[in-house]
Amino acid sequence: MKKSLAVLASILIIFSGTAVSDEKPPIKYGLTLDYTKSYVFATPSVSQAIEDYRNYLNARGGINGHKLEILNSDHGNEPQRGIEAYERKKREGAIVFEHFSTPVSKAVLPKAMKDKNVLLQTLTGRSDAADGEAFPYAFPIAPTYWAMAANIIQYIENNTKDIKKTKIAFTYLDFPFGQEPIPVLQELQKQLGFELKLFPIALPGTDQSGVWSGIRRFKPDYVVAWSISSLHNIALTEMTRNRIPIEKYISVVWASRLDLKSFGHERAKGVKRVEAVATGTEIPIIQEILKMYDEGKGAGPRENVGTVYYMGGIAEMSILVEGAKLALNQFGEPLTGEKLKKGLELIRDFDANGVMAPVTITSSDHQGGGKTRIAEWDGEKWAPITDWEAAHTELVWKTIKEHSAKFIKENQ
Amino acid sequence: MFYRQAAIRHTSYDQTKKLYPIPFDKWLVVAVLLVALLAPFAMSGLYLNSYLLPWVIWSTAALSLNLLMGYAGQIHLGYAAVMAIGAYSSVHAMRLGAPFEFALILGGATAMIIGVGFGFTALRVKGLYLAISTLAVQYLVDWVLTHVPAIGGGTQATLQTPTPALLGFEITTDIGRYYLALGWCAVVTIFMLNVKRTGLGRALIAVREKDYAASVLGVNSYYYKLIAFAVSSFFGGVTGAILAFTFFGAVTPEQYSIDISIQILAMVVVGGLGSVLGSFFGAGFILLAPLFLNNMVTGLAEAYDFGVSRSVISHIPLILYGGLIMLFLLFEPLGLAKIYDNIRKYFLVWPFGFSRR
């Protein structure tokens, strides 16, 4: 009897052993987003994209056999809740995190650096985290606001006869997000000699009438706007009222198809934005994902697929997966935060499944090149009117270094 | 049985003035203190760093605001800004080479000076009007932090905190930071427990009940209102600094935003105005209930597929949370501390409950 039990037990052990070795442990991704407060204009699309991509990936065997597991929850844009979620997910084994909220990313950054966990912070958090030497574990991957501002100025430079006679109005939400590009713009003004005037919009930005009558008097050739989501509608309405052609409006990345809806898709023709990711549903990876929607397996409403926030999520996931693959191939199992960091830094000219300009990440450059392009709303979709490019990179990097040097000094 | 009152005699003033005349109360406090002291050794980093530590700090903040709102009856809607002043000043002071203890006091002092400055409005206006003028503190401080690089730290508006060192010993461990916060919490708690028994406390309460009646009694209500603003702002400033040094490790304007002001106000109101215990309950409820509810609902959503999107699931805890606040305040408008008080009073005479009627 005892013997047979022992045999049975050993058989069980062997079986369970093989079962374990077949199924590699999942890679855990701590995704804590703001579903309920400030970032709700983008969060549902980003989250939907990440979940869609995970399903797409896991159905095809995951990352070298590892399934990607997402630990998802809400932080309501509150730093202390973000920290709690970070600590909890760290304990559950997550090695890579995204919070998609500037206050939370800032609060988690020192902890992630200490724990050697990868912190993705696309378009949120400190911009100077692009400096991989100062912030080894933070990966903004997307172009910084400084790079976007520089690229917009480059576009304007390419499209005017004489940059010295060009008048540029910079209108921005009067808090750190909007104030950030100012030093770069002012430096470029010195170098190129265009005329620049700043028009701050007081928070919460729902009343912009004073700002736009000021802009009308300034008679700008271009209006560069650091504003978000539905506030663009207010800006465009005020522009129409002040008879400033809306073709002059160039927005930061935070403008999507849905954001223009209440102003009217037809009316908004000619509005421009800088973009870091391609949008639309023609891209092969999106076609594949749409097949899942045809089967009824989508993670959210179909009309979100292909919008700028959705594509941001896809881009980030593509880069993360690529980095994880490189890390597993180069440094072997098991995947840790340290290995993933090194893996991400091996990415060379990777176009995130056709969603981004080719991205190269190195141990010093976590921005990934900083390439953007300008797209114009044609009444139905955002049509790119320039190629991917990164302009004035020296100035951008000088600014990044200036800020990160301060951080290094503070931490000594 | 519990709260035994046998052998408690009121034969001298000293005995009557005791903080805890009933031994059970005293031992309860000692037990809680022991638990608080030993907790870091029994807890994982997760619960220590993201539950217990913030609870201790936010309780201290609620206590400090309770001095102003509960004792002196002056409403304050910009308390997070007062904490921000303390935090930023102490970080700057330490950067300029001041020792940590001195930086903390300096942070408190700066908050006190600015807090009293706004306290002057309290001499002229009351109630809702005072609420609005204290709201101005919040907006002014927010504006200064994001627009004055010398104070806020430039475009990122973030300053990393230097390592705190108490009497020359650097505090680098989680447990050390927790004890620092707990120590400050104990100081404020002891002050708050005792202030009611002093002339200052009685004067503040007189002002709260009716300021001109207090004047008739010879209590200078202007003076005591300013004292309340000063002491409360000092505590708030130091607490803000403690929050930055022990919990966040950095100061940013979002950590001291209007949302936080409202939350601290809610802690005081939900916990119980003028109650020391209530501040702890209120902070625990307002701060920790969203975390627990969120984890509970997320856990349930993972275990059973509800077939709804993530954003819908994320809003369920908010609904429950709002419902809970309403239920508690409907059940006992005087706050969570009063619920405890009711329970205590029940057991005070248990099993002879009929004697209360």
PDB file of C-alpha atoms in Angstrom, chain A residues 113-311:
ATOM      1  CA  MET A 113      14.165  53.493  -9.137  1.00  0.00           C
ATOM      2  CA  LYS A 114      15.058  52.101  -5.729  1.00  0.00           C
ATOM      3  CA  ASP A 115      13.300  48.785  -6.407  1.00  0.00           C
ATOM      4  CA  LYS A 116      14.770  48.545  -9.921  1.00  0.00           C
ATOM      5  CA  ASN A 117      11.378  48.173 -11.549  1.00  0.00           C
ATOM      6  CA  VAL A 118      10.671  49.592 -14.967  1.00  0.00           C
ATOM      7  CA  LEU A 119       8.376  52.604 -14.901  1.00  0.00           C
ATOM      8  CA  LEU A 120       6.724  53.408 -18.211  1.00  0.00           C
ATOM      9  CA  GLN A 121       5.394  56.951 -18.302  1.00  0.00           C
ATOM     10  CA  THR A 122       4.254  57.760 -21.794  1.00  0.00           C
ATOM     11  CA  LEU A 123       3.437  61.477 -22.090  1.00  0.00           C
ATOM     12  CA  THR A 124       3.110  61.810 -18.304  1.00  0.00           C
ATOM     13  CA  GLY A 125       5.496  62.279 -15.389  1.00  0.00           C
ATOM     14  CA  ARG A 126       8.743  64.196 -15.471  1.00  0.00           C
ATOM     15  CA  SER A 127       9.884  65.025 -19.002  1.00  0.00           C
ATOM     16  CA  ASP A 128      13.526  64.970 -18.006  1.00  0.00           C
ATOM     17  CA  ALA A 129      13.118  61.254 -17.309  1.00  0.00           C
ATOM     18  CA  ALA A 130      14.126  60.942 -20.976  1.00  0.00           C
ATOM     19  CA  ASP A 131      17.674  61.159 -19.620  1.00  0.00           C
ATOM     20  CA  GLY A 132      18.388  57.488 -18.998  1.00  0.00           C
ATOM     21  CA  GLU A 133      21.549  58.239 -17.070  1.00  0.00           C
ATOM     22  CA  ALA A 134      19.720  60.237 -14.426  1.00  0.00           C
ATOM     23  CA  PHE A 135      16.592  58.072 -14.435  1.00  0.00           C
ATOM     24  CA  PRO A 136      17.733  54.544 -15.326  1.00  0.00           C
ATOM     25  CA  TYR A 137      14.346  52.925 -14.663  1.00  0.00           C
ATOM     26  CA  ALA A 138      11.975  55.513 -16.110  1.00  0.00           C
ATOM     27  CA  PHE A 139      10.954  55.131 -19.736  1.00  0.00           C
ATOM     28  CA  PRO A 140       8.905  57.966 -21.248  1.00  0.00           C
ATOM     29  CA  ILE A 141       9.601  56.427 -24.705  1.00  0.00           C
ATOM     30  CA  ALA A 142       7.376  59.074 -26.332  1.00  0.00           C
ATOM     31  CA  PRO A 143       8.754  62.468 -27.401  1.00  0.00           C
ATOM     32  CA  THR A 144       8.950  64.993 -24.566  1.00  0.00           C
ATOM     33  CA  TYR A 145       6.896  68.169 -24.694  1.00  0.00           C
ATOM     34  CA  TRP A 146      10.152  69.999 -25.375  1.00  0.00           C
ATOM     35  CA  ALA A 147      10.736  67.849 -28.454  1.00  0.00           C
ATOM     36  CA  MET A 148       7.164  68.383 -29.627  1.00  0.00           C
ATOM     37  CA  ALA A 149       7.488  72.155 -29.280  1.00  0.00           C
ATOM     38  CA  ALA A 150      10.752  72.118 -31.199  1.00  0.00           C
ATOM     39  CA  ASN A 151       9.213  69.974 -33.937  1.00  0.00           C
ATOM     40  CA  ILE A 152       6.226  72.300 -34.260  1.00  0.00           C
ATOM     41  CA  ILE A 153       8.554  75.275 -34.652  1.00  0.00           C
ATOM     42  CA  GLN A 154      10.446  73.327 -37.303  1.00  0.00           C
ATOM     43  CA  TYR A 155       7.188  72.741 -39.172  1.00  0.00           C
ATOM     44  CA  ILE A 156       6.371  76.450 -39.000  1.00  0.00           C
ATOM     45  CA  GLU A 157       9.877  77.276 -40.186  1.00  0.00           C
ATOM     46  CA  ASN A 158       9.448  74.978 -43.166  1.00  0.00           C
ATOM     47  CA  ASN A 159       6.119  76.498 -44.088  1.00  0.00           C
ATOM     48  CA  THR A 160       6.681  80.223 -43.889  1.00  0.00           C
ATOM     49  CA  LYS A 161       8.564  82.445 -46.268  1.00  0.00           C
ATOM     50  CA  ASP A 162      10.467  84.323 -43.613  1.00  0.00           C
ATOM     51  CA  ILE A 163      10.624  82.922 -40.121  1.00  0.00           C
ATOM     52  CA  LYS A 164      11.878  86.288 -38.820  1.00  0.00           C
ATOM     53  CA  LYS A 165       8.573  87.925 -39.747  1.00  0.00           C
ATOM     54  CA  THR A 166       6.421  85.099 -38.402  1.00  0.00           C
ATOM     55  CA  LYS A 167       4.261  85.727 -35.382  1.00  0.00           C
ATOM     56  CA  ILE A 168       3.569  82.754 -33.150  1.00  0.00           C
ATOM     57  CA  ALA A 169       1.064  82.829 -30.322  1.00  0.00           C
ATOM     58  CA  PHE A 170       1.620  80.218 -27.649  1.00  0.00           C
ATOM     59  CA  THR A 171      -1.506  79.528 -25.644  1.00  0.00           C
ATOM     60  CA  TYR A 172      -1.239  77.129 -22.749  1.00  0.00           C
ATOM     61  CA  LEU A 173      -2.977  75.911 -19.646  1.00  0.00           C
ATOM     62  CA  ASP A 174      -1.312  77.769 -16.824  1.00  0.00           C
ATOM     63  CA  PHE A 175       0.139  74.881 -14.844  1.00  0.00           C
ATOM     64  CA  PRO A 176       3.303  72.783 -15.230  1.00  0.00           C
ATOM     65  CA  PHE A 177       1.980  70.810 -18.227  1.00  0.00           C
ATOM     66  CA  GLY A 178       1.411  73.979 -20.227  1.00  0.00           C
ATOM     67  CA  GLN A 179       4.396  75.921 -18.949  1.00  0.00           C
ATOM     68  CA  GLU A 180       6.881  73.202 -19.774  1.00  0.00           C
ATOM     69  CA  PRO A 181       7.622  74.037 -23.434  1.00  0.00           C
ATOM     70  CA  ILE A 182       8.180  77.752 -22.765  1.00  0.00           C
ATOM     71  CA  PRO A 183      11.985  77.652 -22.251  1.00  0.00           C
ATOM     72  CA  VAL A 184      12.447  75.754 -25.514  1.00  0.00           C
ATOM     73  CA  LEU A 185      10.196  78.156 -27.398  1.00  0.00           C
ATOM     74  CA  GLN A 186      12.014  81.161 -25.990  1.00  0.00           C
ATOM     75  CA  GLU A 187      15.405  79.711 -26.854  1.00  0.00           C
ATOM     76  CA  LEU A 188      14.229  79.018 -30.411  1.00  0.00           C
ATOM     77  CA  GLN A 189      12.884  82.547 -30.619  1.00  0.00           C
ATOM     78  CA  LYS A 190      16.388  83.792 -29.847  1.00  0.00           C
ATOM     79  CA  GLN A 191      17.949  81.504 -32.429  1.00  0.00           C
ATOM     80  CA  LEU A 192      15.451  81.973 -35.252  1.00  0.00           C
ATOM     81  CA  GLY A 193      14.115  85.444 -34.565  1.00  0.00           C
ATOM     82  CA  PHE A 194      10.358  84.886 -34.884  1.00  0.00           C
ATOM     83  CA  GLU A 195       7.959  86.845 -32.770  1.00  0.00           C
ATOM     84  CA  LEU A 196       6.547  84.916 -29.794  1.00  0.00           C
ATOM     85  CA  LYS A 197       3.868  85.912 -27.360  1.00  0.00           C
ATOM     86  CA  LEU A 198       2.577  83.846 -24.462  1.00  0.00           C
ATOM     87  CA  PHE A 199      -1.117  83.576 -23.670  1.00  0.00           C
ATOM     88  CA  PRO A 200      -1.734  81.672 -20.440  1.00  0.00           C
ATOM     89  CA  ILE A 201      -5.181  80.172 -19.878  1.00  0.00           C
ATOM     90  CA  ALA A 202      -6.195  80.117 -16.227  1.00  0.00           C
ATOM     91  CA  LEU A 203      -7.343  76.759 -14.895  1.00  0.00           C
ATOM     92  CA  PRO A 204      -9.745  75.064 -15.397  1.00  0.00           C
ATOM     93  CA  GLY A 205      -9.674  76.606 -18.849  1.00  0.00           C
ATOM     94  CA  THR A 206     -13.379  76.652 -19.524  1.00  0.00           C
ATOM     95  CA  ASP A 207     -13.337  80.419 -20.016  1.00  0.00           C
ATOM     96  CA  GLN A 208     -10.891  81.504 -22.684  1.00  0.00           C
ATOM     97  CA  SER A 209     -12.618  84.577 -24.123  1.00  0.00           C
ATOM     98  CA  GLY A 210     -10.078  87.060 -22.754  1.00  0.00           C
ATOM     99  CA  VAL A 211      -7.188  85.016 -24.051  1.00  0.00           C
ATOM    100  CA  TRP A 212      -8.511  84.809 -27.579  1.00  0.00           C
ATOM    101  CA  SER A 213      -9.340  88.482 -27.964  1.00  0.00           C
ATOM    102  CA  GLY A 214      -5.734  89.095 -26.970  1.00  0.00           C
ATOM    103  CA  ILE A 215      -4.579  86.658 -29.613  1.00  0.00           C
ATOM    104  CA  ARG A 216      -6.779  88.380 -32.209  1.00  0.00           C
ATOM    105  CA  ARG A 217      -5.045  91.704 -31.505  1.00  0.00           C
ATOM    106  CA  PHE A 218      -1.645  90.008 -31.785  1.00  0.00           C
ATOM    107  CA  LYS A 219      -2.583  88.775 -35.313  1.00  0.00           C
ATOM    108  CA  PRO A 220      -0.520  85.578 -35.184  1.00  0.00           C
ATOM    109  CA  ASP A 221       0.463  83.470 -38.178  1.00  0.00           C
ATOM    110  CA  TYR A 222       0.274  80.339 -36.049  1.00  0.00           C
ATOM    111  CA  VAL A 223      -1.271  79.480 -32.736  1.00  0.00           C
ATOM    112  CA  VAL A 224       0.478  76.725 -30.818  1.00  0.00           C
ATOM    113  CA  ALA A 225      -1.810  75.315 -28.152  1.00  0.00           C
ATOM    114  CA  TRP A 226      -0.811  73.288 -25.087  1.00  0.00           C
ATOM    115  CA  SER A 227      -4.298  72.335 -24.058  1.00  0.00           C
ATOM    116  CA  ILE A 228      -6.236  69.146 -23.549  1.00  0.00           C
ATOM    117  CA  SER A 229      -9.286  67.301 -24.711  1.00  0.00           C
ATOM    118  CA  SER A 230     -12.542  69.252 -24.595  1.00  0.00           C
ATOM    119  CA  LEU A 231     -10.721  72.543 -23.996  1.00  0.00           C
ATOM    120  CA  HIS A 232      -9.822  72.491 -27.682  1.00  0.00           C
ATOM    121  CA  ASN A 233     -13.492  72.914 -28.482  1.00  0.00           C
ATOM    122  CA  ILE A 234     -13.613  76.077 -26.419  1.00  0.00           C
ATOM    123  CA  ALA A 235     -10.466  77.358 -28.106  1.00  0.00           C
ATOM    124  CA  LEU A 236     -11.802  76.617 -31.589  1.00  0.00           C
ATOM    125  CA  THR A 237     -15.135  78.235 -30.807  1.00  0.00           C
ATOM    126  CA  GLU A 238     -13.364  81.343 -29.564  1.00  0.00           C
ATOM    127  CA  MET A 239     -11.177  81.363 -32.664  1.00  0.00           C
ATOM    128  CA  THR A 240     -14.251  81.320 -34.885  1.00  0.00           C
ATOM    129  CA  ARG A 241     -15.831  84.112 -32.867  1.00  0.00           C
ATOM    130  CA  ASN A 242     -12.674  86.210 -33.179  1.00  0.00           C
ATOM    131  CA  ARG A 243     -12.364  85.338 -36.875  1.00  0.00           C
ATOM    132  CA  ILE A 244      -8.974  83.739 -36.540  1.00  0.00           C
ATOM    133  CA  PRO A 245      -8.766  81.001 -39.185  1.00  0.00           C
ATOM    134  CA  ILE A 246      -8.683  77.661 -37.374  1.00  0.00           C
ATOM    135  CA  GLU A 247      -6.064  76.383 -39.840  1.00  0.00           C
ATOM    136  CA  LYS A 248      -3.566  78.319 -37.744  1.00  0.00           C
ATOM    137  CA  TYR A 249      -4.220  76.102 -34.729  1.00  0.00           C
ATOM    138  CA  ILE A 250      -1.527  73.545 -33.933  1.00  0.00           C
ATOM    139  CA  SER A 251      -2.268  71.452 -30.892  1.00  0.00           C
ATOM    140  CA  VAL A 252      -0.100  69.326 -28.649  1.00  0.00           C
ATOM    141  CA  VAL A 253      -0.758  65.553 -28.866  1.00  0.00           C
ATOM    142  CA  TRP A 254      -3.795  65.695 -26.596  1.00  0.00           C
ATOM    143  CA  ALA A 255      -6.408  66.168 -29.285  1.00  0.00           C
ATOM    144  CA  SER A 256      -8.355  63.262 -30.655  1.00  0.00           C
ATOM    145  CA  ARG A 257     -11.152  62.572 -33.047  1.00  0.00           C
ATOM    146  CA  LEU A 258     -13.609  62.319 -30.175  1.00  0.00           C
ATOM    147  CA  ASP A 259     -12.406  65.618 -28.721  1.00  0.00           C
ATOM    148  CA  LEU A 260     -13.389  67.475 -31.883  1.00  0.00           C
ATOM    149  CA  LYS A 261     -16.845  65.948 -31.940  1.00  0.00           C
ATOM    150  CA  SER A 262     -18.669  68.688 -30.076  1.00  0.00           C
ATOM    151  CA  PHE A 263     -17.078  71.438 -32.184  1.00  0.00           C
ATOM    152  CA  GLY A 264     -18.175  69.494 -35.247  1.00  0.00           C
ATOM    153  CA  HIS A 265     -16.038  67.217 -37.364  1.00  0.00           C
ATOM    154  CA  GLU A 266     -16.874  69.059 -40.564  1.00  0.00           C
ATOM    155  CA  ARG A 267     -16.245  72.497 -39.063  1.00  0.00           C
ATOM    156  CA  ALA A 268     -12.918  71.510 -37.597  1.00  0.00           C
ATOM    157  CA  LYS A 269     -11.331  70.948 -41.001  1.00  0.00           C
ATOM    158  CA  GLY A 270      -7.792  72.281 -41.115  1.00  0.00           C
ATOM    159  CA  VAL A 271      -6.959  72.009 -37.419  1.00  0.00           C
ATOM    160  CA  LYS A 272      -3.467  70.643 -36.916  1.00  0.00           C
ATOM    161  CA  ARG A 273      -1.869  68.637 -34.185  1.00  0.00           C
ATOM    162  CA  VAL A 274       1.533  67.202 -33.506  1.00  0.00           C
ATOM    163  CA  GLU A 275       1.405  63.442 -33.181  1.00  0.00           C
ATOM    164  CA  ALA A 276       3.725  60.837 -31.800  1.00  0.00           C
ATOM    165  CA  VAL A 277       1.763  57.827 -33.010  1.00  0.00           C
ATOM    166  CA  ALA A 278       0.012  57.067 -36.262  1.00  0.00           C
ATOM    167  CA  THR A 279      -3.756  56.847 -36.055  1.00  0.00           C
ATOM    168  CA  GLY A 280      -6.454  55.190 -38.115  1.00  0.00           C
ATOM    169  CA  THR A 281      -7.496  51.622 -38.691  1.00  0.00           C
ATOM    170  CA  GLU A 282      -5.466  50.821 -41.821  1.00  0.00           C
ATOM    171  CA  ILE A 283      -2.354  49.777 -39.901  1.00  0.00           C
ATOM    172  CA  PRO A 284      -1.897  45.971 -40.086  1.00  0.00           C
ATOM    173  CA  ILE A 285      -1.817  45.418 -36.330  1.00  0.00           C
ATOM    174  CA  ILE A 286      -5.094  47.294 -35.940  1.00  0.00           C
ATOM    175  CA  GLN A 287      -6.624  45.197 -38.709  1.00  0.00           C
ATOM    176  CA  GLU A 288      -5.627  42.095 -36.741  1.00  0.00           C
ATOM    177  CA  ILE A 289      -7.128  43.529 -33.566  1.00  0.00           C
ATOM    178  CA  LEU A 290     -10.320  44.467 -35.393  1.00  0.00           C
ATOM    179  CA  LYS A 291     -10.709  40.803 -36.303  1.00  0.00           C
ATOM    180  CA  MET A 292     -11.060  40.144 -32.582  1.00  0.00           C
ATOM    181  CA  TYR A 293     -13.789  42.772 -32.501  1.00  0.00           C
ATOM    182  CA  ASP A 294     -15.553  40.955 -35.354  1.00  0.00           C
ATOM    183  CA  GLU A 295     -15.615  37.889 -33.111  1.00  0.00           C
ATOM    184  CA  GLY A 296     -17.021  39.998 -30.294  1.00  0.00           C
ATOM    185  CA  LYS A 297     -13.848  39.764 -28.215  1.00  0.00           C
ATOM    186  CA  GLY A 298     -12.941  43.451 -28.092  1.00  0.00           C
ATOM    187  CA  ALA A 299     -12.163  45.073 -24.781  1.00  0.00           C
ATOM    188  CA  GLY A 300     -14.372  48.108 -25.347  1.00  0.00           C
ATOM    189  CA  PRO A 301     -16.338  50.132 -27.886  1.00  0.00           C
ATOM    190  CA  ARG A 302     -15.176  49.673 -31.452  1.00  0.00           C
ATOM    191  CA  GLU A 303     -15.086  53.392 -32.290  1.00  0.00           C
ATOM    192  CA  ASN A 304     -12.202  53.937 -29.860  1.00  0.00           C
ATOM    193  CA  VAL A 305      -9.956  51.684 -31.939  1.00  0.00           C
ATOM    194  CA  GLY A 306      -7.508  53.758 -33.915  1.00  0.00           C
ATOM    195  CA  THR A 307      -7.886  57.015 -31.992  1.00  0.00           C
ATOM    196  CA  VAL A 308      -4.749  58.726 -30.768  1.00  0.00           C
ATOM    197  CA  TYR A 309      -5.060  57.573 -27.162  1.00  0.00           C
ATOM    198  CA  TYR A 310      -5.775  54.005 -28.236  1.00  0.00           C
ATOM    199  CA  MET A 311      -2.758  54.019 -30.520  1.00  0.00           C
TER     200      MET A 311
END
